[in-house]
Short mmCIF file of C-alpha atoms in Angstrom, two decimals:
data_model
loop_
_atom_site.label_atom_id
_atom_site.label_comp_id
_atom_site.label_asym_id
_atom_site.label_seq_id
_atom_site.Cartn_x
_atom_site.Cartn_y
_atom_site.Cartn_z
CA UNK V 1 25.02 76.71 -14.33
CA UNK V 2 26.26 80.51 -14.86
CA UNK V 3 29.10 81.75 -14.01
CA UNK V 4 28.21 84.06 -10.74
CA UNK V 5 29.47 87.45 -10.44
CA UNK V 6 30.67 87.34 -6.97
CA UNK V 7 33.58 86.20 -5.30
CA UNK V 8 31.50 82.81 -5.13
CA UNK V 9 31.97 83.26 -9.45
CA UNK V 10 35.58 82.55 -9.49
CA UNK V 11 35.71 80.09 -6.46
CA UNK V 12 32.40 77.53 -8.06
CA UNK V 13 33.35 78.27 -11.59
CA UNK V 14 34.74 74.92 -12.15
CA UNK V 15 33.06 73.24 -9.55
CA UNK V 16 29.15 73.55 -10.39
CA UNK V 17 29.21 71.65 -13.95
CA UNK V 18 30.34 68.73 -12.09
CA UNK V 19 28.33 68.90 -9.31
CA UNK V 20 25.13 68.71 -11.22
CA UNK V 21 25.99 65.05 -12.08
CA UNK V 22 28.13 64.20 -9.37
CA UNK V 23 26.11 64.99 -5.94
CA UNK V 24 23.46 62.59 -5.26
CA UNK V 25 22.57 64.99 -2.24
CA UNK V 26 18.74 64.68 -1.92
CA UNK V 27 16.55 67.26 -0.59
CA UNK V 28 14.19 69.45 -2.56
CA UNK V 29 14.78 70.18 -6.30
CA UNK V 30 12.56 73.36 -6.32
CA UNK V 31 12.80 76.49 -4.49
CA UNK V 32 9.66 76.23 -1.36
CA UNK V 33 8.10 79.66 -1.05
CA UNK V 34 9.60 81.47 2.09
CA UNK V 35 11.75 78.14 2.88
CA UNK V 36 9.28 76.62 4.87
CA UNK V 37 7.20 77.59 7.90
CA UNK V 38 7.87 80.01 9.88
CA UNK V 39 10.08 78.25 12.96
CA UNK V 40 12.31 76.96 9.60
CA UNK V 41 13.95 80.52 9.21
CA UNK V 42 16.79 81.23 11.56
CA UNK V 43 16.62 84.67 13.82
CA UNK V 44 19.31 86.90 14.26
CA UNK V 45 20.27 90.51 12.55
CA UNK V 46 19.74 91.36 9.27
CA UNK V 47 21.61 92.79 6.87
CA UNK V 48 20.04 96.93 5.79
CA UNK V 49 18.51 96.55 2.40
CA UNK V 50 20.20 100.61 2.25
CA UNK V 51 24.15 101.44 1.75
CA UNK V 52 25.30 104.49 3.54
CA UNK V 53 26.55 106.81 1.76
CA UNK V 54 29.40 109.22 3.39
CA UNK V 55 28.06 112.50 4.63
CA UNK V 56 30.24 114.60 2.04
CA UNK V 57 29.57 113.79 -1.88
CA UNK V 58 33.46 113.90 -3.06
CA UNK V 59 33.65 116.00 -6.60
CA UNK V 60 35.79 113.67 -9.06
CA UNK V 61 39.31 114.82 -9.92
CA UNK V 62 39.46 113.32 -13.96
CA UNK V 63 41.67 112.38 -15.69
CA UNK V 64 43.64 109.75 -13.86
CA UNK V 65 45.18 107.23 -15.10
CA UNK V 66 45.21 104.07 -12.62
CA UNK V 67 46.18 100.38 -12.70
CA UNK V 68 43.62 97.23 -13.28
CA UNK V 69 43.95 93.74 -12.01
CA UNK V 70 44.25 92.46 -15.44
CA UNK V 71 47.74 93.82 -15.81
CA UNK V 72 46.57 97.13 -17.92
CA UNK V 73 46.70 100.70 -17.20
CA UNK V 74 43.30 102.52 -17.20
CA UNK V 75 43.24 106.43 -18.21
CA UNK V 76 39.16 107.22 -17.07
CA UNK V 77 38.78 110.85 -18.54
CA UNK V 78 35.02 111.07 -17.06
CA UNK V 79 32.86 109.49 -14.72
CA UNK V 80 29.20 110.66 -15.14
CA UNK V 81 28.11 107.37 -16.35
CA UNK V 82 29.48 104.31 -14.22
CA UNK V 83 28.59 100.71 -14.97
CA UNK V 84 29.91 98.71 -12.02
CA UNK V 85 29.36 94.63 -13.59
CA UNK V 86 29.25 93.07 -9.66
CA UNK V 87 27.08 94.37 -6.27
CA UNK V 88 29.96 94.47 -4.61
CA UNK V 89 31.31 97.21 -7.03
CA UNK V 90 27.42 98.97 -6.99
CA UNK V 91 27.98 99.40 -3.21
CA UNK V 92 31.22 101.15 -3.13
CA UNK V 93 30.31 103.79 -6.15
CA UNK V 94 27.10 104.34 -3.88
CA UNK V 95 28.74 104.67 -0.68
CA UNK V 96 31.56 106.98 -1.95
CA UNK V 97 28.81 109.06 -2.98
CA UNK V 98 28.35 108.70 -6.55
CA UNK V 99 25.43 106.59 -7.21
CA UNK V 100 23.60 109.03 -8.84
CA UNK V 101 26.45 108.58 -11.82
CA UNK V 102 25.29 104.91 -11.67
CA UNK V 103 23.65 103.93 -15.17
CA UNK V 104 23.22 100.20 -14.65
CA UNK V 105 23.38 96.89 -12.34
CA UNK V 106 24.39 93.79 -12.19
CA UNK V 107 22.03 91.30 -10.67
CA UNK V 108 23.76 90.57 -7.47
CA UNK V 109 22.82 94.38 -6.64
CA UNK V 110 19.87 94.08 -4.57
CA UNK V 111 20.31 97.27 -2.41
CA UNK V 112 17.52 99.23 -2.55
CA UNK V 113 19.27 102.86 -4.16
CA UNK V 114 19.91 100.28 -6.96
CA UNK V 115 17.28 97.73 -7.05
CA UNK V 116 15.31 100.42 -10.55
CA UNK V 117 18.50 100.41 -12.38
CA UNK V 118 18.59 98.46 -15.35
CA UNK V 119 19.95 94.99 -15.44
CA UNK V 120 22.93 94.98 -17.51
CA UNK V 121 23.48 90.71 -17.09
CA UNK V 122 21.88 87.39 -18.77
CA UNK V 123 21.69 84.79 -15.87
CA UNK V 124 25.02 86.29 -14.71
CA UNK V 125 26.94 87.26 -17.64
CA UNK V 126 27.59 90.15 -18.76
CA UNK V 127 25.54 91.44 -22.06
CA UNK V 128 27.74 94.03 -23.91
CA UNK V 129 24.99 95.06 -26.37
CA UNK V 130 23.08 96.11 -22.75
CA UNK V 131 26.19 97.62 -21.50
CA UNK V 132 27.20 99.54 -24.81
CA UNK V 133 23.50 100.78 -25.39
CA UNK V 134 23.82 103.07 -22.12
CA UNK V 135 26.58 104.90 -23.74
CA UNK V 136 28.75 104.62 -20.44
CA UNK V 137 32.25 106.50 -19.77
CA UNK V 138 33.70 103.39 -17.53
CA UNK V 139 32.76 100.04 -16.71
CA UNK V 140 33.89 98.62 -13.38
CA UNK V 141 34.82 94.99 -13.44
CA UNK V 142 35.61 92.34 -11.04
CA UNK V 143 38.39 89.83 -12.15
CA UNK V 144 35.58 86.99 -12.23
CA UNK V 145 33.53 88.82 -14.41
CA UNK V 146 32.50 87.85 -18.18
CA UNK V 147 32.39 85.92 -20.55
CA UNK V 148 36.00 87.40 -22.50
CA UNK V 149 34.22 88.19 -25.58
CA UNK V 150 31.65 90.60 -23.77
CA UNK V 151 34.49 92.95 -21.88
CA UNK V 152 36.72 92.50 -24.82
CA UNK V 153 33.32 93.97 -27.32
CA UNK V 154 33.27 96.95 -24.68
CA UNK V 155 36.51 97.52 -24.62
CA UNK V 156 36.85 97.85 -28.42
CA UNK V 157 34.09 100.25 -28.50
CA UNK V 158 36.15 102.58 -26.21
CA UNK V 159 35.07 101.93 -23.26
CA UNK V 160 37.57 101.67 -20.10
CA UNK V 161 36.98 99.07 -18.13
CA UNK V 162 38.89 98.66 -14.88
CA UNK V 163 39.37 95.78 -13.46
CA UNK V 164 39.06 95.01 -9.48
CA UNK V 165 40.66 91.85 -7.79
CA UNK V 166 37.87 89.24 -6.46
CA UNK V 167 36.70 89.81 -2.98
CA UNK V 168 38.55 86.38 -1.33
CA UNK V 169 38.17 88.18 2.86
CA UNK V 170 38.20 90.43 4.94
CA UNK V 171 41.92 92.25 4.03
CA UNK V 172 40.37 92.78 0.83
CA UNK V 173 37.89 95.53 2.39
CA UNK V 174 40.05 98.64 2.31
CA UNK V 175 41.82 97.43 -1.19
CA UNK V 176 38.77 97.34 -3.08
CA UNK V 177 37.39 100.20 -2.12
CA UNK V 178 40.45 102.36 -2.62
CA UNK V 179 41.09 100.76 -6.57
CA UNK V 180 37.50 101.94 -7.08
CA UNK V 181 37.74 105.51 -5.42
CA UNK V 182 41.09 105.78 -7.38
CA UNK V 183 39.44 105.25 -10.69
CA UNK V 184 37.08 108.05 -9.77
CA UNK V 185 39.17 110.82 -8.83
CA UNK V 186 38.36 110.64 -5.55
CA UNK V 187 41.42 108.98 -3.47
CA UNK V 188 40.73 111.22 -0.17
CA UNK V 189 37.04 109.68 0.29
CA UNK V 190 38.07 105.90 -0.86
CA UNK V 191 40.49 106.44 2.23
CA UNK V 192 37.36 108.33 4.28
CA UNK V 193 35.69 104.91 2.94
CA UNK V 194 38.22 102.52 4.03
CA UNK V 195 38.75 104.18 7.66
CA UNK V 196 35.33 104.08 8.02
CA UNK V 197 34.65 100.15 7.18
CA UNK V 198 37.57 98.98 8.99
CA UNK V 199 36.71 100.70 11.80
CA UNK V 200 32.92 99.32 12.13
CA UNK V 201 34.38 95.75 11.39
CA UNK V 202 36.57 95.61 14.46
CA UNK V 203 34.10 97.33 17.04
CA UNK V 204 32.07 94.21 15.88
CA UNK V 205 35.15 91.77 16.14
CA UNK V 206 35.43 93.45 19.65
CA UNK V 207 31.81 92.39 20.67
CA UNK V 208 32.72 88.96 19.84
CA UNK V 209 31.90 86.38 22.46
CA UNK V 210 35.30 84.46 23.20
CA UNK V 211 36.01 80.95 24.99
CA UNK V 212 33.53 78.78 22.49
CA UNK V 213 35.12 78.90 19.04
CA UNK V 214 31.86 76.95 17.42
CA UNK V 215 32.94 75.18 13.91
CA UNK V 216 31.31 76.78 11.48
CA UNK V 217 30.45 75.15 7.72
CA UNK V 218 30.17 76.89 4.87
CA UNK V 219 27.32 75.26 2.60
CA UNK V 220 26.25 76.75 -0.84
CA UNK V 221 22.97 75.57 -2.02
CA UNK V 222 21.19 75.37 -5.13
CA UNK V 223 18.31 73.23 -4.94
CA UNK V 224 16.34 73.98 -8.32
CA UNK V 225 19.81 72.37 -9.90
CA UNK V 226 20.74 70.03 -6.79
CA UNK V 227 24.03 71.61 -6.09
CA UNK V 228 25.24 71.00 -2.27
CA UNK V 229 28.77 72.12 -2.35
CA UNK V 230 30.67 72.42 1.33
CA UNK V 231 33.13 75.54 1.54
CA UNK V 232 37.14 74.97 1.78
CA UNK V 233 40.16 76.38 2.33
CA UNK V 234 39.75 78.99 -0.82
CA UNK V 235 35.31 79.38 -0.27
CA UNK V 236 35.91 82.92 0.79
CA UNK V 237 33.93 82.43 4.01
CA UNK V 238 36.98 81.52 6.01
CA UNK V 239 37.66 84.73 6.87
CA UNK V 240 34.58 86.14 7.81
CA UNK V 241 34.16 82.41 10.17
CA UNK V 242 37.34 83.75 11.99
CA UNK V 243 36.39 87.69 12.53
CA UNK V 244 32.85 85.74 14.09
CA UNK V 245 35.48 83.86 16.45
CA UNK V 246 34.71 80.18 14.90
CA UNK V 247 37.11 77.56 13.29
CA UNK V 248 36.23 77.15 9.62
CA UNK V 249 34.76 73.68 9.44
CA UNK V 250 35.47 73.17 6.08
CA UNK V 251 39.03 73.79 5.90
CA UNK V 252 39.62 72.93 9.85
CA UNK V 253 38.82 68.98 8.15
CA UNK V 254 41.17 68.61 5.67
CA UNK V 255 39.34 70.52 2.66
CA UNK V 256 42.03 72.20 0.51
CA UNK V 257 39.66 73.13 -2.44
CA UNK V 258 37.52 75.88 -2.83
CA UNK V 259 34.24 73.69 -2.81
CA UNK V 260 33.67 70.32 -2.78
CA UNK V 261 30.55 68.19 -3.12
CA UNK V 262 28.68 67.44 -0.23
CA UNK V 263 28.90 63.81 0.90
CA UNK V 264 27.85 62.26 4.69
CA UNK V 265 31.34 61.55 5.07
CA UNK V 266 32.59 65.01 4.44
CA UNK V 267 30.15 66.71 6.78
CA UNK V 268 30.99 63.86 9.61
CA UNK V 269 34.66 64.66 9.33
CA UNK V 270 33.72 68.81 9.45
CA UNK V 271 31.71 67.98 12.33
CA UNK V 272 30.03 71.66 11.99
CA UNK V 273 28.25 73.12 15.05
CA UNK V 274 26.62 75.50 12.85
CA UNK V 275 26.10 75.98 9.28
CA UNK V 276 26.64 79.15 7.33
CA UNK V 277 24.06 79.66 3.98
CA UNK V 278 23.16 82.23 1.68
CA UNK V 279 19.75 83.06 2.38
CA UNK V 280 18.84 82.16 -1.38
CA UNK V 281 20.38 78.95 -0.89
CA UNK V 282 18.40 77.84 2.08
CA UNK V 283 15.46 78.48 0.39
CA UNK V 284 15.97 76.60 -2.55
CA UNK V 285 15.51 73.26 -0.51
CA UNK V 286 13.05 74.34 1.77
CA UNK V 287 14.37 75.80 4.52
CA UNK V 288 15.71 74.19 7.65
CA UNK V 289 13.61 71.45 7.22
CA UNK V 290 14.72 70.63 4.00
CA UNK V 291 18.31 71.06 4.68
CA UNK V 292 18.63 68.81 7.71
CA UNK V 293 17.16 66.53 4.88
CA UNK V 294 20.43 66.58 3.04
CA UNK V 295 22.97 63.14 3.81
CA UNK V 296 24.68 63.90 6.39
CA UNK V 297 23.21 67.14 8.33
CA UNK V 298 21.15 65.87 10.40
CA UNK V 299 23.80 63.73 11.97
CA UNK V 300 26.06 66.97 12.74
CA UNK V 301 26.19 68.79 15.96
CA UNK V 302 24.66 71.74 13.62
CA UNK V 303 21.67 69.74 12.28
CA UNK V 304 20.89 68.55 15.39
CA UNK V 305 20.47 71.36 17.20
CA UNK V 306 19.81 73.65 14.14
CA UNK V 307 21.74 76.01 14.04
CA UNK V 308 22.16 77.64 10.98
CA UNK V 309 23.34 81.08 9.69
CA UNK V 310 21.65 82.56 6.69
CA UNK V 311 22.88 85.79 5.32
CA UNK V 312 21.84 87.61 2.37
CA UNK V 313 22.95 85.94 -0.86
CA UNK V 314 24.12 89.66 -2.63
CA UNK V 315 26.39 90.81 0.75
CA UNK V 316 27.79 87.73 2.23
CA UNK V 317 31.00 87.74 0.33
CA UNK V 318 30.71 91.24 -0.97
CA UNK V 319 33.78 92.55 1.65
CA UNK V 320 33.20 96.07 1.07
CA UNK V 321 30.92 98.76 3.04
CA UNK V 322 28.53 96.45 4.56
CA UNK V 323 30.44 93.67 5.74
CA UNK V 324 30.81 94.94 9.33
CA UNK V 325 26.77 94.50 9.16
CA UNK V 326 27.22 90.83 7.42
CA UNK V 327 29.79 90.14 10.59
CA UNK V 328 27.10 91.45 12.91
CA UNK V 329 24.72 89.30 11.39
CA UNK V 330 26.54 86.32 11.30
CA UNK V 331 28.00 87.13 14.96
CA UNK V 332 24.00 87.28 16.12
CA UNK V 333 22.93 84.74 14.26
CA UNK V 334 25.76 82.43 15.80
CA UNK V 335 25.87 83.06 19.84
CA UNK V 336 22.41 84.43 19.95
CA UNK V 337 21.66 88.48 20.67
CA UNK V 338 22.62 88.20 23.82
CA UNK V 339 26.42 86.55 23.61
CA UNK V 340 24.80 83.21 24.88
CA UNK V 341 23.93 80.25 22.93
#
């Protein structure tokens, strides 16, 4: 399986190529058409399918010189034609205002002020020849992206590329953004940015139901390649479980790793009262119906009763612009709209 682009990328990377032959997880192999009827699909808020962009378009200060997570220094002399390589990037160009300087897209961006951009990615890596043929003036990177060969083909062609540390939770928010806004000549409105996401991330945090503390598991799923992998300490979700005022499952049992496979005895010992999926995921083996059909789930407080969180696969572990709505989401999804569940 490809190596995602995502924070989810750099935590599964060397966990999916054994999981193909070492899960013997059943459930379906294939993808069901809108997972399953129609009292399959959890409710709760959704995540906008629009960023927001702030209400004054910055004007880039160029050149700057700035540092990337790969240990160089980065001297971006113009910014007219961005390639950002993850969604997570896309939506921080976009919201600072500058996504009519985008050129291209990586697959995990699904907003729509990106969704006619050309596809710059095979599977999930990154195709230089694509890249290089837009004639772009900086490439935007996270640390998980690749393979070597393709950054290292741009980079010889005189491209910068900046590196940007992996999303791994919420802290990561206001660092992200302000590497990217840095690299852009335009510090003030990464800062605007930052202010601005932190800020709608605790009023959520601050509508937060408290007394239950529900455990929460973490489950990625890939049914067309029977992957059922159940979140750690290091999944990225953790996090994101907390700000939504639950007790990571996963980690909460003993799970040190980033993902491990899914066995009965692992989800027993989580004891989840609700499951957190990617959207995607849940699909791929039929909805609720076909998870609860996975060893194990049904026998959990959460596949008893159900209770599953499903969140957009391209914004769940983004941590950047939107996440206060993927918290909102999540929070909704979890006590029910009303606080009471």
């Amino acid at each position: 399986m490809r190596r995602l682009r995502n924070r989810l990328a750099g935590a599964l990377l060397s966990v999916l190529a054994l999981s193909l032959t070492a899960t013997g997880c059943g459930g379906s192999s294939e993808a069901a058409p809108g997972g399953g009827d129609s009292t399959s699909s959890p409710a709760g808020a959704s995540v906008a399918d629009r960023v927001e962009p702030l209400a004054r378009r910055p004007e880039p200060r160029l050149p700057v010189t700035v540092p990337s997570a790969d240990g160089e220094r980065v001297t971006v002399r113009a910014a007219e034609r961005i390639v950002p390589l993850s969604g997570s990037l896309s939506e921080i160009v976009f919201t600072l205002g500058l996504g009519d300087r985008v050129v291209a897209r990586d697959v995990t961006a699904t907003f729509d002020q990106a969704a006619k951009l050309p596809v710059v990615t095979r599977g999930h890596d990154v195709s230089a020849e694509s890249v290089l043929s837009l004639k772009p003036d900086l490439v935007l990177a996270e640390t998980t992206s690749g393979p070597e060969e393709a950054v290292d083909q741009i980079r010889a062609a005189g491209v910068p590329v900046l590196f940007v540390e992996a999303a791994g939770g919420l802290d990561d928010v206001g660092p992200r953004i302000g590497a990217v806004a840095d690299a852009l000549g335009v510090p003030a409105a990464g800062k605007e940015l930052t202010r601005r996401s932190e800020q709608r991330i605790e009023a959520v945090r601050g509508d937060v139901p408290h007394g239950e503390e529900p455990r929460v598991a973490f489950l990625y799923l890939r049914g067309s390649a029977s992957v059922y992998l159940i979140g750690g300490k290091d999944s990225g979700a953790g996090s994101l479980i907390e700000a939504a005022g639950a007790v990571d499952a996963g980690a909460a049992s003993g799970l040190d790793k980033d993902f491990t496979a899914i066995t009965s005895e692992a989800l027993v010992k989580a004891a989840p009262d609700a499951i957190l999926v990617m959207s995607k995921g849940l699909e791929s083996v039929g909805g609720i119906d076909g998870l609860v059909k996975i060893p194990g789930v049904a026998q959990t407080p959460a596949g008893m009763d159900r209770r599953i969180v499903s969140v957009e696969d391209g914004v769940l572990l983004n941590y950047g612009p939107r996440t206060d709505q993927v918290l909102k989401s999540v929070v909704a999804q979890l006590y029910g709209e009303d606080g009471a569940k």
